[in-house]
Amino acid sequence: MTRLQTAHTRDGRRLEASHVLSVPAADAWELLVDTARWPDWAPLVTGVEATERRIQLGTTGHVLVSGVWVPFRISDYSDSDRRWSWCLAGVPAATHRVDALTADRCRVVFELPVHAVGSAPISLRALERLESVLDAD
């Protein structure tokens, strides 16, 4: 089930796009943190150059969006919480989070800052693509 709702997160009031998947949380998390796989599920990202393949706090690089290379930096990261945030071109963007529900089900959430509300449809599409990629794996 895909949802779009407002929520109060540790970063304040956000718009949350979320989707429940029938896969272990660890599998969804590994897909989200693997920069080489971002073009597989992120609708606008067609290329990635990053300092690390598996992100960590401080990872930097560029994503190719609509033919333009945009710089990014991972600004918050926690393996234990399965949560990471990034800045695009120096502007805070989405936080990505994976919540374990059961051993074989999880919820993937994109927390969008208020200024990024226009990216909600893209985030919902990304969540659907995540599911397709994980089902294919």
Short mmCIF file of C-alpha atoms in Angstrom, two decimals:
data_model
loop_
_atom_site.label_atom_id
_atom_site.label_comp_id
_atom_site.label_asym_id
_atom_site.label_seq_id
_atom_site.Cartn_x
_atom_site.Cartn_y
_atom_site.Cartn_z
CA MET A 1 0.00 0.00 0.00
CA THR A 2 1.36 3.39 -1.01
CA ARG A 3 0.52 6.38 1.20
CA LEU A 4 1.11 10.10 1.19
CA GLN A 5 0.54 11.89 4.49
CA THR A 6 1.88 14.64 6.69
CA ALA A 7 3.83 13.54 9.75
CA HIS A 8 5.91 14.94 12.56
CA THR A 9 9.40 13.44 12.24
CA ARG A 10 12.57 14.04 14.20
CA ASP A 11 13.35 16.70 11.57
CA GLY A 12 10.02 18.46 12.05
CA ARG A 13 6.82 18.42 10.03
CA ARG A 14 7.26 16.54 6.76
CA LEU A 15 5.30 15.01 3.96
CA GLU A 16 5.81 11.25 4.02
CA ALA A 17 5.54 9.08 0.94
CA SER A 18 5.58 5.43 2.01
CA HIS A 19 5.03 1.97 0.64
CA VAL A 20 4.75 -1.41 2.36
CA LEU A 21 6.84 -4.11 0.69
CA SER A 22 6.84 -7.88 1.11
CA VAL A 23 10.61 -8.11 1.56
CA PRO A 24 12.90 -8.07 4.59
CA ALA A 25 13.90 -4.58 5.72
CA ALA A 26 17.58 -5.43 5.20
CA ASP A 27 16.96 -6.08 1.48
CA ALA A 28 15.18 -2.76 0.95
CA TRP A 29 17.87 -0.93 2.94
CA GLU A 30 20.70 -2.42 0.86
CA LEU A 31 19.01 -1.24 -2.34
CA LEU A 32 18.56 2.30 -0.96
CA VAL A 33 22.19 2.72 0.12
CA ASP A 34 23.80 1.28 -3.04
CA THR A 35 24.55 4.27 -5.30
CA ALA A 36 25.07 2.02 -8.33
CA ARG A 37 21.43 0.90 -8.00
CA TRP A 38 19.86 4.38 -7.65
CA PRO A 39 19.05 4.63 -11.40
CA ASP A 40 17.16 1.33 -11.08
CA TRP A 41 14.52 2.85 -8.81
CA ALA A 42 14.86 6.67 -8.85
CA PRO A 43 12.79 7.88 -11.82
CA LEU A 44 14.84 11.00 -12.60
CA VAL A 45 18.33 9.65 -11.83
CA THR A 46 20.07 8.24 -14.90
CA GLY A 47 23.63 8.26 -13.60
CA VAL A 48 25.59 8.44 -10.34
CA GLU A 49 29.19 9.28 -9.50
CA ALA A 50 29.93 8.86 -5.79
CA THR A 51 32.91 8.68 -3.46
CA GLU A 52 31.59 5.31 -2.18
CA ARG A 53 29.30 2.75 -3.75
CA ARG A 54 27.58 2.10 -0.40
CA ILE A 55 26.77 5.47 1.14
CA GLN A 56 27.85 6.59 4.57
CA LEU A 57 27.79 9.90 6.42
CA GLY A 58 29.65 12.44 4.30
CA THR A 59 29.51 10.54 1.01
CA THR A 60 29.53 13.04 -1.85
CA GLY A 61 29.06 12.84 -5.57
CA HIS A 62 26.82 13.82 -8.43
CA VAL A 63 23.56 12.45 -9.82
CA LEU A 64 22.62 12.88 -13.47
CA VAL A 65 19.11 14.35 -13.63
CA SER A 66 17.61 15.42 -16.96
CA GLY A 67 21.08 15.60 -18.52
CA VAL A 68 22.52 17.78 -15.73
CA TRP A 69 25.00 16.58 -13.09
CA VAL A 70 23.76 17.75 -9.68
CA PRO A 71 26.06 17.54 -6.63
CA PHE A 72 24.90 15.65 -3.55
CA ARG A 73 26.13 15.03 -0.01
CA ILE A 74 24.85 12.52 2.52
CA SER A 75 24.08 14.75 5.51
CA ASP A 76 22.70 12.17 7.96
CA TYR A 77 23.16 8.41 8.05
CA SER A 78 22.35 5.59 10.45
CA ASP A 79 22.61 1.89 9.63
CA SER A 80 20.95 0.94 12.92
CA ASP A 81 17.96 3.21 12.27
CA ARG A 82 18.01 2.44 8.53
CA ARG A 83 17.76 6.14 7.77
CA TRP A 84 19.69 8.57 5.59
CA SER A 85 19.25 12.13 4.38
CA TRP A 86 20.91 14.07 1.63
CA CYS A 87 21.39 17.55 0.24
CA LEU A 88 21.11 18.20 -3.49
CA ALA A 89 23.02 21.21 -4.76
CA GLY A 90 23.39 22.26 -1.11
CA VAL A 91 19.63 22.16 -0.41
CA PRO A 92 18.23 19.65 2.12
CA ALA A 93 16.25 17.02 0.22
CA ALA A 94 14.50 13.78 1.18
CA THR A 95 15.22 11.51 4.09
CA HIS A 96 15.02 7.82 3.21
CA ARG A 97 13.96 5.34 5.88
CA VAL A 98 13.15 1.63 6.12
CA ASP A 99 10.94 0.40 8.97
CA ALA A 100 10.83 -3.34 9.68
CA LEU A 101 7.25 -4.56 10.13
CA THR A 102 7.80 -8.34 10.29
CA ALA A 103 10.63 -10.64 9.24
CA ASP A 104 9.48 -10.45 5.60
CA ARG A 105 7.69 -7.08 5.41
CA CYS A 106 8.88 -3.51 5.68
CA ARG A 107 7.80 0.05 5.02
CA VAL A 108 10.01 2.31 2.91
CA VAL A 109 9.46 5.98 3.66
CA PHE A 110 10.66 9.14 1.94
CA GLU A 111 10.34 12.12 4.29
CA LEU A 112 10.03 15.26 2.17
CA PRO A 113 10.71 18.75 3.51
CA VAL A 114 7.93 21.26 2.94
CA HIS A 115 9.85 23.01 0.16
CA ALA A 116 10.07 19.69 -1.75
CA VAL A 117 6.33 18.95 -1.84
CA GLY A 118 6.46 19.10 -5.66
CA SER A 119 8.59 15.94 -5.66
CA ALA A 120 5.84 13.85 -4.02
CA PRO A 121 4.66 12.24 -7.30
CA ILE A 122 8.25 11.35 -8.16
CA SER A 123 8.75 9.83 -4.71
CA LEU A 124 5.60 7.73 -5.07
CA ARG A 125 6.83 6.46 -8.44
CA ALA A 126 10.25 5.67 -6.91
CA LEU A 127 8.57 3.58 -4.21
CA GLU A 128 6.71 1.57 -6.84
CA ARG A 129 9.95 1.06 -8.77
CA LEU A 130 11.71 -0.06 -5.58
CA GLU A 131 9.13 -2.79 -5.21
CA SER A 132 9.60 -3.91 -8.83
CA VAL A 133 13.38 -4.04 -8.47
CA LEU A 134 13.21 -6.00 -5.21
CA ASP A 135 10.66 -8.42 -6.68
CA ALA A 136 12.98 -9.00 -9.66
CA ASP A 137 16.00 -9.58 -7.40
#
